[in-house]
PDB file of C-alpha atoms in Angstrom:
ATOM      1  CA  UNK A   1     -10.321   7.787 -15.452  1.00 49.00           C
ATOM      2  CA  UNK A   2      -7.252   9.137 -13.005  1.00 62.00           C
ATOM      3  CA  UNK A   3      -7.773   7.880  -9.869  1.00 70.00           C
ATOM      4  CA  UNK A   4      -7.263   9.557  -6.162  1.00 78.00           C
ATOM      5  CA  UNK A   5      -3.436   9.292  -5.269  1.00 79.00           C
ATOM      6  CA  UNK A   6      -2.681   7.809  -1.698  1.00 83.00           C
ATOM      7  CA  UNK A   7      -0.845  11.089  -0.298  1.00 83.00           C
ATOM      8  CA  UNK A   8      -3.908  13.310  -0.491  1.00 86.00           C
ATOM      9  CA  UNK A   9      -6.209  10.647   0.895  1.00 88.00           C
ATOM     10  CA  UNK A  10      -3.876  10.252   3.955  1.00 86.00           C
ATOM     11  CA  UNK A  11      -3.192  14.030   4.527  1.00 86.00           C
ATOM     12  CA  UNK A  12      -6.731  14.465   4.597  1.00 90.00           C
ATOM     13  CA  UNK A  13      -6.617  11.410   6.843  1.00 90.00           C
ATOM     14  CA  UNK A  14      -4.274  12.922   9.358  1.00 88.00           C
ATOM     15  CA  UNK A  15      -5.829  16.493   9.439  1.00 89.00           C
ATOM     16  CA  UNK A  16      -9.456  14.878  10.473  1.00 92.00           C
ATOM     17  CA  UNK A  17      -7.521  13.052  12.958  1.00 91.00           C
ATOM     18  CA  UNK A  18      -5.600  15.822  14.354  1.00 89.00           C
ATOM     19  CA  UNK A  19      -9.282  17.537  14.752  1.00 91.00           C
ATOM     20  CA  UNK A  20     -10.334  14.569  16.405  1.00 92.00           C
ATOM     21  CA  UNK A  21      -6.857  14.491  18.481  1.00 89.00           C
ATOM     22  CA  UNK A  22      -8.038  18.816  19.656  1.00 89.00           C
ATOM     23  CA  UNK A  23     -11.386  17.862  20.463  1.00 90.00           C
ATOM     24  CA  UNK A  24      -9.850  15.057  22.950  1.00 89.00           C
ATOM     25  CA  UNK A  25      -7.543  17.498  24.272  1.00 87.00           C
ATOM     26  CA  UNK A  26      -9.577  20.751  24.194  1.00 86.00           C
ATOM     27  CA  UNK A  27     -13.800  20.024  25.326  1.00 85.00           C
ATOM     28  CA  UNK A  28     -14.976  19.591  28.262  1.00 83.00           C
ATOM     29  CA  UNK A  29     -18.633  18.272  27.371  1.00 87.00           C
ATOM     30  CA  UNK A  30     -18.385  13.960  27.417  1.00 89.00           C
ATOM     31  CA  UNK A  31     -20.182  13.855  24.468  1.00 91.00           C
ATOM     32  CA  UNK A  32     -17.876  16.037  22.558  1.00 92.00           C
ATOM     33  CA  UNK A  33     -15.278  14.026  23.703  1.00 92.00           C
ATOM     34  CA  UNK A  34     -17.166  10.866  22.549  1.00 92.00           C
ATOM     35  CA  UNK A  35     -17.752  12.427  19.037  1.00 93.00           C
ATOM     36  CA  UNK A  36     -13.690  13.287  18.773  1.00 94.00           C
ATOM     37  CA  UNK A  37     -12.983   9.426  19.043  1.00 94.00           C
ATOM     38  CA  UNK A  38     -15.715   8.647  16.642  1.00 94.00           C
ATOM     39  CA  UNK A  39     -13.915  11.708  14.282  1.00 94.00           C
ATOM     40  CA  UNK A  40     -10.393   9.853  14.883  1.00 94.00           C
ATOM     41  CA  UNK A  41     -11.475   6.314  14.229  1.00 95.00           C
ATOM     42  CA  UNK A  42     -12.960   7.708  10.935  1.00 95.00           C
ATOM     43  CA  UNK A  43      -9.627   9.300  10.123  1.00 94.00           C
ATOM     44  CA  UNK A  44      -8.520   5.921  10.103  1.00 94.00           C
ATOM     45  CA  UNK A  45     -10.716   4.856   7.907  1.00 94.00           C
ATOM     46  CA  UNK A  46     -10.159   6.648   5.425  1.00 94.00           C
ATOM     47  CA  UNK A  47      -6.867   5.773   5.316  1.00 92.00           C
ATOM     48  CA  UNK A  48      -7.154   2.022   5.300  1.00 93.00           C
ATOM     49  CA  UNK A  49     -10.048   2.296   2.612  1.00 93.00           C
ATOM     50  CA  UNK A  50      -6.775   4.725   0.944  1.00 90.00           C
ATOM     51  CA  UNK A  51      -4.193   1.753   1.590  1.00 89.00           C
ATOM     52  CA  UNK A  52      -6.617  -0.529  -0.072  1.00 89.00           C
ATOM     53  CA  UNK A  53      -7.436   1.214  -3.329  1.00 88.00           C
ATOM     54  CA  UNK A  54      -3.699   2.066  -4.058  1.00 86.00           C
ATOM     55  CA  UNK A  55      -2.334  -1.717  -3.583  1.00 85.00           C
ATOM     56  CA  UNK A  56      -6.203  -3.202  -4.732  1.00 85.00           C
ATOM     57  CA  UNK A  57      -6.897  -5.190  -2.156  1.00 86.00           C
ATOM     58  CA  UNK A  58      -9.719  -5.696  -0.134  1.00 88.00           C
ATOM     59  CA  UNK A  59      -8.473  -6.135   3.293  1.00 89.00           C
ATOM     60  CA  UNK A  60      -8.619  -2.121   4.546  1.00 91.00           C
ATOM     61  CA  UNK A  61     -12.096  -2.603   3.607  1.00 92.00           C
ATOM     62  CA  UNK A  62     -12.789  -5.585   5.927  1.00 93.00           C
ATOM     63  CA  UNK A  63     -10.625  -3.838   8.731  1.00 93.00           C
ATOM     64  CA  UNK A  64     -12.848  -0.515   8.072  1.00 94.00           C
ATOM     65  CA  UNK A  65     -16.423  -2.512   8.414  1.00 93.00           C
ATOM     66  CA  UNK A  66     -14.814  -4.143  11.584  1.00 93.00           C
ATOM     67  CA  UNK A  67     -13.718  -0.607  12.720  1.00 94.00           C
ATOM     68  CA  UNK A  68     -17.242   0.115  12.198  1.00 93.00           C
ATOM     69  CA  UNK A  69     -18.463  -2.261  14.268  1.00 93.00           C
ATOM     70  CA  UNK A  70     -15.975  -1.736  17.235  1.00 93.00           C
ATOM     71  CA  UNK A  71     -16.920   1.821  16.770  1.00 93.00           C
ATOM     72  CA  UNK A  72     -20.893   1.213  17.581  1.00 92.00           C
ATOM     73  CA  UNK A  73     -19.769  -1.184  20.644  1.00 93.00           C
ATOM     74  CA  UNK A  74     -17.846   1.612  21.937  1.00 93.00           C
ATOM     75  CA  UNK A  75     -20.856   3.913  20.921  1.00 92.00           C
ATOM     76  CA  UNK A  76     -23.311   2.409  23.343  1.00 92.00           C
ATOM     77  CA  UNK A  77     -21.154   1.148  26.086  1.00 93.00           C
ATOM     78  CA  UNK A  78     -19.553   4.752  26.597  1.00 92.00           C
ATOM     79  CA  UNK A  79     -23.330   6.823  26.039  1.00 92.00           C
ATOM     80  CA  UNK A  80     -24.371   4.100  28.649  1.00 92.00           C
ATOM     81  CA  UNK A  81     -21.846   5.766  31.154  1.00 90.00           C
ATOM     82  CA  UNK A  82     -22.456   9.065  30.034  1.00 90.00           C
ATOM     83  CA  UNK A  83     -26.276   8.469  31.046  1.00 90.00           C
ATOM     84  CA  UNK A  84     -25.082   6.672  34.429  1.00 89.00           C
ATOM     85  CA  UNK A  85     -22.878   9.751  34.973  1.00 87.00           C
ATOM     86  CA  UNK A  86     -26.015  12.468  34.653  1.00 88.00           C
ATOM     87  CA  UNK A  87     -27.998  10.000  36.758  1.00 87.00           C
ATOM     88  CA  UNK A  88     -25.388  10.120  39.359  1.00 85.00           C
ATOM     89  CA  UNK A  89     -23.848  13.649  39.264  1.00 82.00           C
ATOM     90  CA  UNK A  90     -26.351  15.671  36.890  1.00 82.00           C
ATOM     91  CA  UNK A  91     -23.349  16.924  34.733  1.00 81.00           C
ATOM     92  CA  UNK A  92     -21.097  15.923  31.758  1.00 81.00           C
ATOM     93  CA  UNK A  93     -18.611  17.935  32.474  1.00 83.00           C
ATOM     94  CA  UNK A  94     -15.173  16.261  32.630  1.00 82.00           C
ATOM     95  CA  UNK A  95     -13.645  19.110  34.315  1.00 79.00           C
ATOM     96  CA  UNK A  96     -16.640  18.490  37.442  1.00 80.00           C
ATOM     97  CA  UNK A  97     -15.955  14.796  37.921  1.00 80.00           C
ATOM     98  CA  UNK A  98     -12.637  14.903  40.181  1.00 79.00           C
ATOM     99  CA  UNK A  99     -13.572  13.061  43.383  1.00 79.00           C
ATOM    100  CA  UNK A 100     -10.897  10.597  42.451  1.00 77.00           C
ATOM    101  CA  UNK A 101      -8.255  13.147  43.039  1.00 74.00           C
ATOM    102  CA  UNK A 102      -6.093  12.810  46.215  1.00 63.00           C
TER     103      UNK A 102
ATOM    104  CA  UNK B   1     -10.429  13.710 -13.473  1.00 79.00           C
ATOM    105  CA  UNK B   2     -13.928  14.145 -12.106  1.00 85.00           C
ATOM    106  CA  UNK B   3     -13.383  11.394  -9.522  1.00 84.00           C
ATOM    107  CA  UNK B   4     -10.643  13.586  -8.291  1.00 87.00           C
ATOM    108  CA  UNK B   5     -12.158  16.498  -7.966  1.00 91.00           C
ATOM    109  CA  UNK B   6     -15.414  15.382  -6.317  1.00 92.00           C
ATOM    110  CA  UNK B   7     -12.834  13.487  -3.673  1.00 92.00           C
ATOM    111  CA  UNK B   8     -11.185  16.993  -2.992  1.00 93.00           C
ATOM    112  CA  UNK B   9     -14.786  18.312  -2.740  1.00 94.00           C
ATOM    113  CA  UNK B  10     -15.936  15.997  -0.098  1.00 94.00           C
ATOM    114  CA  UNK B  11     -12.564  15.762   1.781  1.00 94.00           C
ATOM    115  CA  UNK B  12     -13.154  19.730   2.026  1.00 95.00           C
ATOM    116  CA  UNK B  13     -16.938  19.347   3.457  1.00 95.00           C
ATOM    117  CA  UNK B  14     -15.745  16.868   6.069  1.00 95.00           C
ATOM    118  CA  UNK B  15     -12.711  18.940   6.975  1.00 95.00           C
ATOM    119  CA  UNK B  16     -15.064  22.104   7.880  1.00 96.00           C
ATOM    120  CA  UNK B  17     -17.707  19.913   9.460  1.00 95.00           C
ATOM    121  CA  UNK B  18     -14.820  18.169  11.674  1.00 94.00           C
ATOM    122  CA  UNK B  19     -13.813  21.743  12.653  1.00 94.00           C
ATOM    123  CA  UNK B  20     -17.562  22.654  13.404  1.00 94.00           C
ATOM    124  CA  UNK B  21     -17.600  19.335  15.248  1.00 92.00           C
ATOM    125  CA  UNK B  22     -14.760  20.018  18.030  1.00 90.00           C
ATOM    126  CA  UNK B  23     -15.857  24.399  17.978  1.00 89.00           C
ATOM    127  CA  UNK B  24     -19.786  24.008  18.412  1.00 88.00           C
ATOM    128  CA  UNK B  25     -21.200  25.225  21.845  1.00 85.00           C
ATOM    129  CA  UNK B  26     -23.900  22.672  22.194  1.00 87.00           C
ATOM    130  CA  UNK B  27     -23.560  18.884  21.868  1.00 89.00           C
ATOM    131  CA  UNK B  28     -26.527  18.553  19.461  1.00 91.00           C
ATOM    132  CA  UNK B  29     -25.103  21.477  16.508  1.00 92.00           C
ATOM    133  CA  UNK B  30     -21.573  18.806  16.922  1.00 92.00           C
ATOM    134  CA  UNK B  31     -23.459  15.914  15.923  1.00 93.00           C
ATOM    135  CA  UNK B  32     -24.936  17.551  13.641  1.00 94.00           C
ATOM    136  CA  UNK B  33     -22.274  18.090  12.026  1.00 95.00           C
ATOM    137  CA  UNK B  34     -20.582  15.288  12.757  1.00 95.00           C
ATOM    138  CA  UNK B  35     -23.596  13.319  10.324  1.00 95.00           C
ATOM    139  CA  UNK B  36     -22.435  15.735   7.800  1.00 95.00           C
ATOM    140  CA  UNK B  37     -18.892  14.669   7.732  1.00 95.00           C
ATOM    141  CA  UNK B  38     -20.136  11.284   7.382  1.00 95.00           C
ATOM    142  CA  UNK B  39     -21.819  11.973   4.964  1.00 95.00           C
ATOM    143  CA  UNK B  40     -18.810  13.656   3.258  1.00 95.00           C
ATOM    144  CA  UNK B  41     -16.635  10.816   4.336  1.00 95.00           C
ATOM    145  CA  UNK B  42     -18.916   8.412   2.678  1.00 95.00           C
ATOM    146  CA  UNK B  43     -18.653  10.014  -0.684  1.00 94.00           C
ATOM    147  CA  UNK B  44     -14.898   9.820  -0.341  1.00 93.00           C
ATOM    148  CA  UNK B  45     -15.647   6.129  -0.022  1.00 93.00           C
ATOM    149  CA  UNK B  46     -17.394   6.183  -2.999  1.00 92.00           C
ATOM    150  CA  UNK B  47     -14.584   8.055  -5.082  1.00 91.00           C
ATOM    151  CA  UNK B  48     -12.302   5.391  -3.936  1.00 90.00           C
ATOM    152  CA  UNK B  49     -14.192   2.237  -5.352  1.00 89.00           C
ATOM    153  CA  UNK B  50     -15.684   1.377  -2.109  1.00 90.00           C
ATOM    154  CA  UNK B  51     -18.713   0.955  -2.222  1.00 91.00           C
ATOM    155  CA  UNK B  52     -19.770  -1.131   0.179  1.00 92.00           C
ATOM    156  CA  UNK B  53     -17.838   0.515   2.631  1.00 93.00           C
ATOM    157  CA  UNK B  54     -19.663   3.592   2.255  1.00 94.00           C
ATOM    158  CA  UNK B  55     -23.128   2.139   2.030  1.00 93.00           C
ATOM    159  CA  UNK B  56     -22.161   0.649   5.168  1.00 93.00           C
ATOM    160  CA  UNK B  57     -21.309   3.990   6.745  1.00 93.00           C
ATOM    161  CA  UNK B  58     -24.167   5.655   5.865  1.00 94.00           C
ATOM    162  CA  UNK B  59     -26.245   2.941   7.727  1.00 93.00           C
ATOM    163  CA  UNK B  60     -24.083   1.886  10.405  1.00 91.00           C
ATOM    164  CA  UNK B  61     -22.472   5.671  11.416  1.00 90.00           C
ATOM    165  CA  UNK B  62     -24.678   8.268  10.026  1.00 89.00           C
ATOM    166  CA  UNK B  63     -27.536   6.121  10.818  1.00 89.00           C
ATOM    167  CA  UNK B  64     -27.436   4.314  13.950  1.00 90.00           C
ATOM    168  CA  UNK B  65     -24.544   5.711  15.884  1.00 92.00           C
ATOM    169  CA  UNK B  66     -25.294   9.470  15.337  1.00 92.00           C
ATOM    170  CA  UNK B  67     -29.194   8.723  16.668  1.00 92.00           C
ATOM    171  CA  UNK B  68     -28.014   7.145  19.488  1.00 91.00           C
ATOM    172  CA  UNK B  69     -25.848  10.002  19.953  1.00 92.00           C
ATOM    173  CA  UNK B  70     -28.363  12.538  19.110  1.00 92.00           C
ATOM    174  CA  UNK B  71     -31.124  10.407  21.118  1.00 91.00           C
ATOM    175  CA  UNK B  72     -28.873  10.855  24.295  1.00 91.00           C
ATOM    176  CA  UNK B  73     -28.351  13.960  23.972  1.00 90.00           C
ATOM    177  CA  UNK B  74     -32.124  14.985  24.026  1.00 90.00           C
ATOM    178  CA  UNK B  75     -32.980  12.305  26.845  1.00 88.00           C
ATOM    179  CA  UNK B  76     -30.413  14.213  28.799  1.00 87.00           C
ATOM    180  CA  UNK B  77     -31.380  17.352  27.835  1.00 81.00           C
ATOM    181  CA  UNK B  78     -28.265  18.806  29.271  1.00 74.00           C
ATOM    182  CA  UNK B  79     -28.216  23.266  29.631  1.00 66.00           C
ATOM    183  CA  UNK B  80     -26.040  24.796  27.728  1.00 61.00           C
ATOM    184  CA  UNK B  81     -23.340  26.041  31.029  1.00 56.00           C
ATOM    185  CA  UNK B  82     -20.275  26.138  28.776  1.00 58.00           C
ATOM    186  CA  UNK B  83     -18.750  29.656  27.458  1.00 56.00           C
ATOM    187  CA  UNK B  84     -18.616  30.088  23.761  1.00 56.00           C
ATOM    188  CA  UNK B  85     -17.112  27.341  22.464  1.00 53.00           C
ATOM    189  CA  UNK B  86     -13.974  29.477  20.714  1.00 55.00           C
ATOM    190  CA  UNK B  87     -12.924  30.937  23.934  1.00 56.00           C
ATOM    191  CA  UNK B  88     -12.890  27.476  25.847  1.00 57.00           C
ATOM    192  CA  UNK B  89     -10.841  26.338  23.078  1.00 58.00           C
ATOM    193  CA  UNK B  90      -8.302  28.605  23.074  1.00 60.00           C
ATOM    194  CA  UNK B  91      -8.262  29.367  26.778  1.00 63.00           C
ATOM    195  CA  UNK B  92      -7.761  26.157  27.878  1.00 64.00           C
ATOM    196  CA  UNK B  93      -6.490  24.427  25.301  1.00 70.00           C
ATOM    197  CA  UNK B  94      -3.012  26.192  23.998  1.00 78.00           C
ATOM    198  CA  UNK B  95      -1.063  22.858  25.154  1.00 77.00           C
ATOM    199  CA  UNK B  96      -3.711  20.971  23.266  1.00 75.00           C
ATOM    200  CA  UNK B  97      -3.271  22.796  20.477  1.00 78.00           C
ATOM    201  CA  UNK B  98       0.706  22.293  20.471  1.00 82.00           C
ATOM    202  CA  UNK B  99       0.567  18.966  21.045  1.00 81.00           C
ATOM    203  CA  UNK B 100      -2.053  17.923  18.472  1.00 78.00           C
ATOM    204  CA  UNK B 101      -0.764  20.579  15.727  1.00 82.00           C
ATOM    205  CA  UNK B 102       2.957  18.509  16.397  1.00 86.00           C
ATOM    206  CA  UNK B 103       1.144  15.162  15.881  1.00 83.00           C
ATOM    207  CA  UNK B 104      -0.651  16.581  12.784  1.00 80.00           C
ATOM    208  CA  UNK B 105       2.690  17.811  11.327  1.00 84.00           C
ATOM    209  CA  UNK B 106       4.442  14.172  11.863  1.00 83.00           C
ATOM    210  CA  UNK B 107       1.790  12.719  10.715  1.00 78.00           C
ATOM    211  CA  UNK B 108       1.742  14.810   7.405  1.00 78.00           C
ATOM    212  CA  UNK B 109       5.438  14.396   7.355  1.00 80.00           C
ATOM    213  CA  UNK B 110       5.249  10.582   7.770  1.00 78.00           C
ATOM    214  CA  UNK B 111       2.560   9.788   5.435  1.00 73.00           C
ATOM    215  CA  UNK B 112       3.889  12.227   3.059  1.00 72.00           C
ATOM    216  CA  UNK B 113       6.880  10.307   2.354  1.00 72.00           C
ATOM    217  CA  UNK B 114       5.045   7.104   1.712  1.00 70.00           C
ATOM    218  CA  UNK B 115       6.182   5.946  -2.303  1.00 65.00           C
ATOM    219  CA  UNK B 116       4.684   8.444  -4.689  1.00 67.00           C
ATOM    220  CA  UNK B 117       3.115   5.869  -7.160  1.00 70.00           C
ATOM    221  CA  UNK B 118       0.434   5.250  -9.340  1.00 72.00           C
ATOM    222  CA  UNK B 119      -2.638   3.254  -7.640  1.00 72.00           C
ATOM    223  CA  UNK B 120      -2.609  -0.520  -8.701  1.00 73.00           C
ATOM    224  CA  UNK B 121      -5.288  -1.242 -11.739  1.00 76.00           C
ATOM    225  CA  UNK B 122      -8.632  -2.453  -9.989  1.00 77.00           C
ATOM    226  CA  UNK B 123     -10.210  -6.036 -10.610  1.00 79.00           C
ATOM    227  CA  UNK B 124     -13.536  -5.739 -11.991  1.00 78.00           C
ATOM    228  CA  UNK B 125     -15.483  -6.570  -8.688  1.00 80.00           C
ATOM    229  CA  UNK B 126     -13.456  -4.298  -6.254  1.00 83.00           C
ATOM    230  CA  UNK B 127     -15.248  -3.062  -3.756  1.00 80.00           C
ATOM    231  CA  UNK B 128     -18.653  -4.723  -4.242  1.00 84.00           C
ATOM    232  CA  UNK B 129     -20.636  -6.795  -1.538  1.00 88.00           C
ATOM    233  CA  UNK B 130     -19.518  -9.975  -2.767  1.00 88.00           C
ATOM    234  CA  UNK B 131     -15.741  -9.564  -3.190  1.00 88.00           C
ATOM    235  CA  UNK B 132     -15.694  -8.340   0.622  1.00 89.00           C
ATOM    236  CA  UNK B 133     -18.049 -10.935   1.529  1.00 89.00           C
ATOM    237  CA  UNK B 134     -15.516 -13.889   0.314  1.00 87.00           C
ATOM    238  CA  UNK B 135     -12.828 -11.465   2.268  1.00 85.00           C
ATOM    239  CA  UNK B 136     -14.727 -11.467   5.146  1.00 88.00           C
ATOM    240  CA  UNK B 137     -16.062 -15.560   4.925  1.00 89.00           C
ATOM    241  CA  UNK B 138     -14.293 -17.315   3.176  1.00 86.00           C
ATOM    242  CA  UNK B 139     -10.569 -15.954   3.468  1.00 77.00           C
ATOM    243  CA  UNK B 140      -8.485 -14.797   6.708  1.00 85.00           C
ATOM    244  CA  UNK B 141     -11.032 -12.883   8.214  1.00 90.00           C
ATOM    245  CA  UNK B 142     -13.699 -15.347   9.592  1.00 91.00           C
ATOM    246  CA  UNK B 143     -12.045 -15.257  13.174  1.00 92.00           C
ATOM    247  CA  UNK B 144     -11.834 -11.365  13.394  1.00 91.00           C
ATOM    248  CA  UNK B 145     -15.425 -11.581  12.545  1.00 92.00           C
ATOM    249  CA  UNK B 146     -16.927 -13.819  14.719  1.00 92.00           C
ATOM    250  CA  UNK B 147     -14.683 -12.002  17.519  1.00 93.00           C
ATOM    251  CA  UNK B 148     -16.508  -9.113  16.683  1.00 93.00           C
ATOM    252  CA  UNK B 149     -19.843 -10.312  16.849  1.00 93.00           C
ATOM    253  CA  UNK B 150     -18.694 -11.518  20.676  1.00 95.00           C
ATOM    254  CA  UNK B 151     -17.999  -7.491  20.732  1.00 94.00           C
ATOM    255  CA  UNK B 152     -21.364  -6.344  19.641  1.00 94.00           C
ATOM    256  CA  UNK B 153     -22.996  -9.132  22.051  1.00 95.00           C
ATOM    257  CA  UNK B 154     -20.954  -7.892  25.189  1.00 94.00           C
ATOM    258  CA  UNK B 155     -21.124  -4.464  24.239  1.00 93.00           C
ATOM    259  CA  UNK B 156     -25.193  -4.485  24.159  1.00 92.00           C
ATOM    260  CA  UNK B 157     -25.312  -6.345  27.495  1.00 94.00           C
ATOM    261  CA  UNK B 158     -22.932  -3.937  29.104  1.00 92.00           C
ATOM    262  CA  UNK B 159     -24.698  -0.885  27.912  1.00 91.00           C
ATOM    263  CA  UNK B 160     -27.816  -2.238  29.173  1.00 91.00           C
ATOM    264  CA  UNK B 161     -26.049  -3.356  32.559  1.00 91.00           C
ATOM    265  CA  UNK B 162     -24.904   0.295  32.836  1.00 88.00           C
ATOM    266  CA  UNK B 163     -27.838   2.343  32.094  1.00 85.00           C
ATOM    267  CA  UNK B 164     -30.934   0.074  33.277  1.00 84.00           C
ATOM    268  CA  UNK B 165     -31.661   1.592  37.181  1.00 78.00           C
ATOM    269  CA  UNK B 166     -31.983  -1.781  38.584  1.00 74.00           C
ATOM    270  CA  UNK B 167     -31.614  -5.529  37.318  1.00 69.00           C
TER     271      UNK B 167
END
């Protein structure tokens, strides 16, 4: 059985991550935003779980599961402020949230 | 042959469900679709002999983190304010746009030119729970791991720090 090279499995790897990179860039809604980073680090994935199958070796599957699990830390901790952030201003609206600015 | 194919199918499903991800109007249609390109992403796993990996991301991803996202999202109940998602994209987003469409082209570029060569042959118990388990406990990675228990740990008490009203 032929397997999957490494240069489509990273292509694909940098387009999701270029869609994660316009979401960033382009939303306004937190959320959104939140779900970009979660599309990026899964970009990344991929491509260490690529790195691994074409040398064999498991260690871009232990750095994926600990991606994973940085990933759900950053999950709650950042839906945490996005609930704090409706409590306090009743929007999620990055554009709304400028008092900071001088 | 067919594992090739099925990975071009999946890459293809999680492609237009990261696009429907960042164009959606309201937060709860993006994760919707977001579960869907885990779910794609997973059966990329798959076609890449691992399997554990993408057992894992079913649970942990398109399992837990997509209902707390989801859960959030309906506690918050947020009204939908924004203008159709396609204009706000390309309205205010044209330098976004540039910039990421560079990044995407150097990355292409980059990775592209990584040595065209045949993936290694695969040991027999590639990819299963126990040859990542010995990875994970019994070779270089015990450290990282324990670190990122400390992660979850912190992480939980923060969230709850955050969102609870009053201590």
């Amino acid at each position: 059985m032929e397997a999957v090279g490494l240069v489509p499995v990273l292509a694909i790897s940098a387009i999701l991550f270029t869609l994660g990179v316009i979401g960033v860039l382009a939303r306004k809604n937190a959320l959104i935003v939140f779900m970009s980073v979660e599309l990026m680090l899964n970009a990344v994935n991929l491509a260490f779980v690529g790195f691994s199958r074409q040398h064999a070796a498991l260690d871009g599957h232990v750095f994926a599961i600990l991606v994973m699990a940085v990933a759900a830390a950053e999950a709650a901790v950042g839906l945490a402020l996005v609930i704090l952030l409706f409590r306090n201003r009743v929007t999620v609206k990055l554009d709304d949230l400028d008092r900071m600015r001088g | 042959m067919i594992e090739s194919v099925l990975f071009y199918l999946f890459s293809l499903v999680a492609i237009v469900a990261g696009v429907s991800v960042i164009t959606q109007r309201s937060p709860i249609a993006s994760a919707l679709s977001l579960v869907v390109c885990f779910f794609a992403l997973a059966a990329d796993y798959v076609m890449l002999d691992a399997h554990f990996v993408a057992v894992v991301q079913v649970l942990v991803y398109a399992g837990a983190i997509m209902v707390l996202f989801i859960f959030v999202i309906m506690l918050l109940n947020i009204r939908e304010t924004e203008p159709a998602a396609m204009g706000q994209l390309t309205a205010r987003s044209g330098g976004a746009l540039l910039i990421s469409g560079l990044l995407g082209v150097a990355l292409i570029a980059v990775l592209d030119s990584v040595v065209h060569q045949t993936p290694a042959e695969l040991p027999a118990e590639y990819g299963t729970i126990k040859a990542i388990g010995e990875a994970l406990f019994n070779g270089t990675y015990l450290l990282p791991f324990e670190a990122v228990s400390l992660l979850l740990t912190v992480g939980m008490i923060g969230a709850v720090v955050l969102a609870k009203r009053e201590l």
